[in-house]
JSON list of C-alpha atoms in Angstrom, two decimals:
[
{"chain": "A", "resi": 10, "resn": "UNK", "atom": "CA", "xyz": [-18.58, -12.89, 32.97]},
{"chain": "A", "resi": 11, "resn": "UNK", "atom": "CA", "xyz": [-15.95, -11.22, 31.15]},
{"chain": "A", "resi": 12, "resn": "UNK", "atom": "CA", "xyz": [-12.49, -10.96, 30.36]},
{"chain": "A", "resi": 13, "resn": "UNK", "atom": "CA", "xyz": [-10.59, -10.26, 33.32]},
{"chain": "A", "resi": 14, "resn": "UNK", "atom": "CA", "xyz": [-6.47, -10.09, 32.91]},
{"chain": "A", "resi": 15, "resn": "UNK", "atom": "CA", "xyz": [-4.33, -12.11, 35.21]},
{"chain": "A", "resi": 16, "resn": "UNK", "atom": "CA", "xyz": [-0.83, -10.94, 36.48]},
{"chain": "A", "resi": 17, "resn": "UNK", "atom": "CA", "xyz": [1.47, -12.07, 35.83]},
{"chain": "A", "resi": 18, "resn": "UNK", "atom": "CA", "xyz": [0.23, -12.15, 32.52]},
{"chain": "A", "resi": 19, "resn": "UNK", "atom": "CA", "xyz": [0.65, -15.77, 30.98]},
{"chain": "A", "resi": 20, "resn": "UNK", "atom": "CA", "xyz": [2.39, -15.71, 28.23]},
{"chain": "A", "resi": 21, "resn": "UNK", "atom": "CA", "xyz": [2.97, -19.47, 27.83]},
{"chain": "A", "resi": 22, "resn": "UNK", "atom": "CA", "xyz": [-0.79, -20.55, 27.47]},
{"chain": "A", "resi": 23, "resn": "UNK", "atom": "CA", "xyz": [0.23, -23.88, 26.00]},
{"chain": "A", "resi": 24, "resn": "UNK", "atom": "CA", "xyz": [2.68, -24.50, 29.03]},
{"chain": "A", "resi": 25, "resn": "UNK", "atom": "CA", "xyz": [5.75, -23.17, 27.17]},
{"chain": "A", "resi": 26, "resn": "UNK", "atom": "CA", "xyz": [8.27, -22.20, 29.08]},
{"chain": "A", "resi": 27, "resn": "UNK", "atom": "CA", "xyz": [9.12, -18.26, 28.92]},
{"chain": "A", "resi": 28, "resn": "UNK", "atom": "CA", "xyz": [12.35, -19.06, 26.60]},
{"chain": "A", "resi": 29, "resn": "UNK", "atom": "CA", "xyz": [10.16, -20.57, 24.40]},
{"chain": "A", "resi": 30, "resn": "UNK", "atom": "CA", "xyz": [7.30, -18.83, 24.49]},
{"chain": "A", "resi": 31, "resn": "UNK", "atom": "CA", "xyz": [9.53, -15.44, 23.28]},
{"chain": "A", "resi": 32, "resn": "UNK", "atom": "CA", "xyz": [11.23, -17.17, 20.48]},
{"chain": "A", "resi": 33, "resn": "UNK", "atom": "CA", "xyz": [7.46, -17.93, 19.34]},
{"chain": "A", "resi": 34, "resn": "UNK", "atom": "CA", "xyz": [7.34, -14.93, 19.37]},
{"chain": "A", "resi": 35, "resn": "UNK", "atom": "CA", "xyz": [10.90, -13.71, 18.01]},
{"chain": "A", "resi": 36, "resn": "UNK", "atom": "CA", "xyz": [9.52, -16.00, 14.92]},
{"chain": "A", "resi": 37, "resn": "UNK", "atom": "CA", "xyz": [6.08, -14.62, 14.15]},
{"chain": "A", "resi": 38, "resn": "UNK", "atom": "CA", "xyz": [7.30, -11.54, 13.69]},
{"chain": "A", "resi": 39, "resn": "UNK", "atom": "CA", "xyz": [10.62, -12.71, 11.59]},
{"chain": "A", "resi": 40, "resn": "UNK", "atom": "CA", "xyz": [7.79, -14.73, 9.37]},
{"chain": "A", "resi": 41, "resn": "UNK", "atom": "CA", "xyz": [5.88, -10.76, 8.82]},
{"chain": "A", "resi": 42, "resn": "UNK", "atom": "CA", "xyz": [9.46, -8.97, 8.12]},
{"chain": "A", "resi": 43, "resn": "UNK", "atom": "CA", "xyz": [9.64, -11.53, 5.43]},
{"chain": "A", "resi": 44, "resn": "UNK", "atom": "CA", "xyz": [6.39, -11.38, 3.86]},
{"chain": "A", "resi": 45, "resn": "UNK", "atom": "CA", "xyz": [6.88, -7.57, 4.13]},
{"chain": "A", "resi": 46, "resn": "UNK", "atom": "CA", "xyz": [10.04, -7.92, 2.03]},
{"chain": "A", "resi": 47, "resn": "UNK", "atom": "CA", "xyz": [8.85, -10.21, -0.92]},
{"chain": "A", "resi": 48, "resn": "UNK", "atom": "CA", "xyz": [7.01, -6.91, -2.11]},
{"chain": "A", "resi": 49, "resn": "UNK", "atom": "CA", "xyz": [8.95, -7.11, -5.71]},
{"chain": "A", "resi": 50, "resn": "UNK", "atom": "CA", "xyz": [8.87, -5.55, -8.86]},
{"chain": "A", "resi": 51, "resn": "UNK", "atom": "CA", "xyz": [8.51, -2.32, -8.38]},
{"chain": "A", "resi": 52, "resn": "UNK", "atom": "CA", "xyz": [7.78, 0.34, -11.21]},
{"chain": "A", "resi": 53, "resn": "UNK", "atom": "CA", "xyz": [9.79, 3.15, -9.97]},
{"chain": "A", "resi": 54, "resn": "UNK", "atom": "CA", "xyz": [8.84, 6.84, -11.12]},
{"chain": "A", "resi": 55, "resn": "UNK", "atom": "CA", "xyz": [6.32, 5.69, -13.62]},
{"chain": "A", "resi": 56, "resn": "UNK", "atom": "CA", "xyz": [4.88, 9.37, -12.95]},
{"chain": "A", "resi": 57, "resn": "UNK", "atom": "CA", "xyz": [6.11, 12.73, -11.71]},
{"chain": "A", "resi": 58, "resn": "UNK", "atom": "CA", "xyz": [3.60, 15.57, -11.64]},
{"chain": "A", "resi": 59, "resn": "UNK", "atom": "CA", "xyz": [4.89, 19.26, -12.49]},
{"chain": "A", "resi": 60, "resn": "UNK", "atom": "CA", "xyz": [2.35, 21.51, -12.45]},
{"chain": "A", "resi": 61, "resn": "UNK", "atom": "CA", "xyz": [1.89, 25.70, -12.08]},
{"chain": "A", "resi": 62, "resn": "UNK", "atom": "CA", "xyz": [-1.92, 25.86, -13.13]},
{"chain": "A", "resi": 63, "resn": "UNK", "atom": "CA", "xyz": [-3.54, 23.17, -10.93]},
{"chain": "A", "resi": 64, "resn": "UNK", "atom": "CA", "xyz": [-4.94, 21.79, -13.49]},
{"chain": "A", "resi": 65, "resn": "UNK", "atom": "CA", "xyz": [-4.84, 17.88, -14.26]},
{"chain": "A", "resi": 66, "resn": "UNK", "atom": "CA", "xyz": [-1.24, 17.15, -14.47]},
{"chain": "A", "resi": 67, "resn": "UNK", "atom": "CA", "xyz": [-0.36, 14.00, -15.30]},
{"chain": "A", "resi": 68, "resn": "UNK", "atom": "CA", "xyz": [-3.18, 10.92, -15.87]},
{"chain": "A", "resi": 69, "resn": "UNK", "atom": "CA", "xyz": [-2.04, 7.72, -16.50]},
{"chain": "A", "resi": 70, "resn": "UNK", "atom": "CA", "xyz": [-3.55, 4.30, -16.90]},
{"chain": "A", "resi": 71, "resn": "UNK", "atom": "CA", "xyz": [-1.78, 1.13, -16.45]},
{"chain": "A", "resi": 72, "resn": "UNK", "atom": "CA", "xyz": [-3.32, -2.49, -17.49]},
{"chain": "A", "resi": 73, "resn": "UNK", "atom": "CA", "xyz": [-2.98, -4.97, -15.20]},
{"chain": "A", "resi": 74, "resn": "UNK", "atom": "CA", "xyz": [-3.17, -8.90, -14.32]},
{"chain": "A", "resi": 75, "resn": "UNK", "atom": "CA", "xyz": [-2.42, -9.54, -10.39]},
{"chain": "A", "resi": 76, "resn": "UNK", "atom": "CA", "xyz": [-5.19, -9.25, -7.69]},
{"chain": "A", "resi": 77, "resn": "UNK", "atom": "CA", "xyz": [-3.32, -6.88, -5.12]},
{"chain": "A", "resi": 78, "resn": "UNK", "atom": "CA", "xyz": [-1.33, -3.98, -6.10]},
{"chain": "A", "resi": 79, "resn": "UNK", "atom": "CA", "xyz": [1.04, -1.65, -4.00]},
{"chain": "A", "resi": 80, "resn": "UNK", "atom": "CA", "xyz": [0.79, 1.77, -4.57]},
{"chain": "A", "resi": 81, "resn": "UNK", "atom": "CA", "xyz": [3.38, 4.22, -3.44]},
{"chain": "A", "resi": 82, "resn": "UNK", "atom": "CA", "xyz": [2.89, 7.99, -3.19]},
{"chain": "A", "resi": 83, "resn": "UNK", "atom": "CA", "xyz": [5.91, 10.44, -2.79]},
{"chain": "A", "resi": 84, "resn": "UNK", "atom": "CA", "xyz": [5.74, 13.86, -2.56]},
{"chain": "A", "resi": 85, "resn": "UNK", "atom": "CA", "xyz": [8.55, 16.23, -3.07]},
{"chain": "A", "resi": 86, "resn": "UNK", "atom": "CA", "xyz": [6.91, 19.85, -3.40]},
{"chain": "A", "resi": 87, "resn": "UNK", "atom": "CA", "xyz": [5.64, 22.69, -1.09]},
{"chain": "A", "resi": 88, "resn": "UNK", "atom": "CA", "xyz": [1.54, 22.20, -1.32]},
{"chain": "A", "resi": 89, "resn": "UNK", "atom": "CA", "xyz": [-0.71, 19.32, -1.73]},
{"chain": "A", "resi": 90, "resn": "UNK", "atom": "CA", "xyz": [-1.07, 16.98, -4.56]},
{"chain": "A", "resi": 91, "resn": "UNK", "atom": "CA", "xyz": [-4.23, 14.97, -4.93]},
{"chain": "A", "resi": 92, "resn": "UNK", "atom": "CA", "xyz": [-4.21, 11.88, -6.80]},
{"chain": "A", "resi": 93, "resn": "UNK", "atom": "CA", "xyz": [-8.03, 10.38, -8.01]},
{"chain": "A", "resi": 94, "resn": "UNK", "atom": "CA", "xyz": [-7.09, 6.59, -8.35]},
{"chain": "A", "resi": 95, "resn": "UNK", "atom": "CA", "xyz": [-10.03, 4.46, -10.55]},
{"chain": "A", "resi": 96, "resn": "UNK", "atom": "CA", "xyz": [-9.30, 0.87, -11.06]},
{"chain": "A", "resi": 97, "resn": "UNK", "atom": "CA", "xyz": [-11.51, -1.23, -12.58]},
{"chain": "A", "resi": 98, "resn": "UNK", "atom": "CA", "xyz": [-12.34, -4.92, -11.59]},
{"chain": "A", "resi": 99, "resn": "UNK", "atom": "CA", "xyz": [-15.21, -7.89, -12.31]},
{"chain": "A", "resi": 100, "resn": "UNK", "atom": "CA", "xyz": [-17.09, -4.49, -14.75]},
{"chain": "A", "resi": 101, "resn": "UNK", "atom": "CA", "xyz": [-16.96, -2.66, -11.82]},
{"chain": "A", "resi": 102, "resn": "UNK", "atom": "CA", "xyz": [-14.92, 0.58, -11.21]},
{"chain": "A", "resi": 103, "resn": "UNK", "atom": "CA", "xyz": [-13.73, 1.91, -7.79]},
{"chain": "A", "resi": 104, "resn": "UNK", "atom": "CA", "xyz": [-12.64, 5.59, -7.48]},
{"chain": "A", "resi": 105, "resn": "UNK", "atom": "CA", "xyz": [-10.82, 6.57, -4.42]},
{"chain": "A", "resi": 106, "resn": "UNK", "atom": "CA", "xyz": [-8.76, 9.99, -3.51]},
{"chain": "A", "resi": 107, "resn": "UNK", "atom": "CA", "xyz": [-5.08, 10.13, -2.19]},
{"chain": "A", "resi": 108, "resn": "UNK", "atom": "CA", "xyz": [-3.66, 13.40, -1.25]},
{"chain": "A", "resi": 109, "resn": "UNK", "atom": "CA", "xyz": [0.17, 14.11, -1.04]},
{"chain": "A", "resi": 110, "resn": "UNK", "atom": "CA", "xyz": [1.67, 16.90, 1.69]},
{"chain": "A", "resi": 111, "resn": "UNK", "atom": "CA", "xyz": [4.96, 18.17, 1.45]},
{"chain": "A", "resi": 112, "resn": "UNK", "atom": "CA", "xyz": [7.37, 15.34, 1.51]},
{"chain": "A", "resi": 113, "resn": "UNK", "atom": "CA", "xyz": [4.76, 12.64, 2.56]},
{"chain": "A", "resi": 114, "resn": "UNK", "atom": "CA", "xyz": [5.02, 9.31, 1.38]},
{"chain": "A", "resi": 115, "resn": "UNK", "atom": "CA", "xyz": [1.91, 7.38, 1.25]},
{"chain": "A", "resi": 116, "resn": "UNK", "atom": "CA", "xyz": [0.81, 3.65, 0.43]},
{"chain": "A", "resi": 117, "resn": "UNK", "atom": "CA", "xyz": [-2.73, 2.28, -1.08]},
{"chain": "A", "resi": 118, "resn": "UNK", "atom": "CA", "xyz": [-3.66, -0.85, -0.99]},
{"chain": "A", "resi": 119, "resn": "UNK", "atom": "CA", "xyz": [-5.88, -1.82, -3.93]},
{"chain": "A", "resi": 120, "resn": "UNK", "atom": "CA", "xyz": [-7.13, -5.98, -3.62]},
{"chain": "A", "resi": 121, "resn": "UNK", "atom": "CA", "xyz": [-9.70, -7.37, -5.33]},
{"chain": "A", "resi": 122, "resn": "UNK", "atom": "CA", "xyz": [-10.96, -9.92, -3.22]},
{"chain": "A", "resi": 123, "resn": "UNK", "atom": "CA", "xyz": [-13.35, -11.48, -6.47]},
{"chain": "A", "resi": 124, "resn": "UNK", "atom": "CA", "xyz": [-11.78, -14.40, -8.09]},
{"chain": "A", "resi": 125, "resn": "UNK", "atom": "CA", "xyz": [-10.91, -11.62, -11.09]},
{"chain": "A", "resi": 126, "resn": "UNK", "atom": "CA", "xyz": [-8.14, -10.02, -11.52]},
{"chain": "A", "resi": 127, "resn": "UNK", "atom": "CA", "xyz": [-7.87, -5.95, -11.33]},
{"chain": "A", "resi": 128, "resn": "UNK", "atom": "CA", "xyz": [-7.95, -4.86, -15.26]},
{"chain": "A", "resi": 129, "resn": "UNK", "atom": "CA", "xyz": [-6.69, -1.63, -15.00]},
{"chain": "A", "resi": 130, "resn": "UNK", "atom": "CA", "xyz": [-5.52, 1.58, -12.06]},
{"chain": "A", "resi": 131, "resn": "UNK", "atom": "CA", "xyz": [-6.12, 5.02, -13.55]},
{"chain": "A", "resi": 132, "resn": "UNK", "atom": "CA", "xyz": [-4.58, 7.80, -11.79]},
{"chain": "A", "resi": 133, "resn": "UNK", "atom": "CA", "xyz": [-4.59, 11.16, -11.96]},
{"chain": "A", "resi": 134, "resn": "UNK", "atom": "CA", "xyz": [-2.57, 13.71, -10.34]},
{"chain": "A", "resi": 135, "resn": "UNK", "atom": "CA", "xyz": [-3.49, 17.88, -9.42]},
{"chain": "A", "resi": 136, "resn": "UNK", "atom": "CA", "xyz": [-0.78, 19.62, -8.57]},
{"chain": "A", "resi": 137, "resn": "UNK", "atom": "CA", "xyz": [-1.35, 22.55, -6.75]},
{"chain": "A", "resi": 138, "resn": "UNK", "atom": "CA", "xyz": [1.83, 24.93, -6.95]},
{"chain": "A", "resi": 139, "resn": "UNK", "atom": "CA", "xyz": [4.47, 25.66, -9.31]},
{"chain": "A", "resi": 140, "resn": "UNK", "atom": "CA", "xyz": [7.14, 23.00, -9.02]},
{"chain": "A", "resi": 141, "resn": "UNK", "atom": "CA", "xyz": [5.26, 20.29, -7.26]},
{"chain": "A", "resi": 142, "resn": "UNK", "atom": "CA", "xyz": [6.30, 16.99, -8.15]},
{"chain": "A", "resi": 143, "resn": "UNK", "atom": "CA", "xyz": [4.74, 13.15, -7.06]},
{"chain": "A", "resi": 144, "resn": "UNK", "atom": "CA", "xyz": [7.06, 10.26, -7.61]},
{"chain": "A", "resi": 145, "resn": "UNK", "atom": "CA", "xyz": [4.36, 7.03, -8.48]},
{"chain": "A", "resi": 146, "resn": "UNK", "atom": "CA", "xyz": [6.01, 3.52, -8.08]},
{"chain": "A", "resi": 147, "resn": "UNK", "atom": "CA", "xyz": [3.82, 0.40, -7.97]},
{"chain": "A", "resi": 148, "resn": "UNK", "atom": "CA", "xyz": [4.40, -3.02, -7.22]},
{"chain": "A", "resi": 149, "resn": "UNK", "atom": "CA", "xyz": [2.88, -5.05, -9.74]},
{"chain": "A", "resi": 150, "resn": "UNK", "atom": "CA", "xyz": [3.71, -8.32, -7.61]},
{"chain": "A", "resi": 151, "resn": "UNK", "atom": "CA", "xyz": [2.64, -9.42, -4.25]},
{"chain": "A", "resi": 152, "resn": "UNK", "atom": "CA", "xyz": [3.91, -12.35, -2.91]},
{"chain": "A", "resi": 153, "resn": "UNK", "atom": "CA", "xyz": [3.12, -14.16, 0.14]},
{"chain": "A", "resi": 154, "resn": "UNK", "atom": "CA", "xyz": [4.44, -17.83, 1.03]},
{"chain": "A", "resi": 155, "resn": "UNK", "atom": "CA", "xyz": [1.96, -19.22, 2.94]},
{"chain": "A", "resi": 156, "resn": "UNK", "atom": "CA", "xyz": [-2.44, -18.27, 2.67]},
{"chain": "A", "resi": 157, "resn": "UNK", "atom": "CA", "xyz": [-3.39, -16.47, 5.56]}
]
């Protein structure tokens, strides 16, 4: 037998009363909006990309010590920019491809889920048209209050 729902739906499984039962609710998602906002120390503009040829305009490399890094993409130009990220963790290396429309901004997530830390995020930007420029900004700090 499956799931079947019930109306009214039951939002108060644990015999809560509806009052309390929202500000469960009200809380849980007060408790994300925090964790969302200890994202910290943010490298802003570490890169911008100007480019005419389409060749490889701008590759950086950045050495690093956390486990889960932010990356944030913005694009300010009139084609596509495609960014090849590599990052390298436990001897292993990771490639992975994050293009940039227009005025798109974009996040990657990059966790290493081994008991290492990431070593180092290469990236490397095409730009596709005169004038294109990426602003890069990464947060080099993650910090969450409580273990999921």
């Amino acid at each position: 037998m499956g799931w079947e729902p019930q109306y009214p739906v039951n939002f108060t499984p644990d015999g809560d009363t509806t009052s309390q039962a929202i500000e469960k609710h009200i809380k849980e998602i007060s408790r994300i909006y925090d964790l969302l906002n200890l994202l910290h120390d943010w490298i802003q503009n570490i890169s911008t990309v100007t480019n005419a040829d389409g060749s490889v305009a701008q590759s950086i490399s950045i050495s690093l010590d956390q486990n889960i890094y932010l990356i944030r993409f913005e694009g300010s130009h009139t084609s596509s920019v495609t960014w090849t990220v590599s990052y390298s963790s436990d001897g292993n290396t990771y490639t992975t491809y994050k293009t940039i429309d227009g005025t798109d901004v974009s996040l990657l997530l990059i966790a290493d889920n081994e008991d290492g830390s990431c070593n180092y995020i290469k990236l490397e930007a095409t730009a596709g048209a005169a004038e294109d420029t990426v602003n890069l900004a990464i947060a080099t700090k993650l910090l969450f209050e409580k273990p999921f």
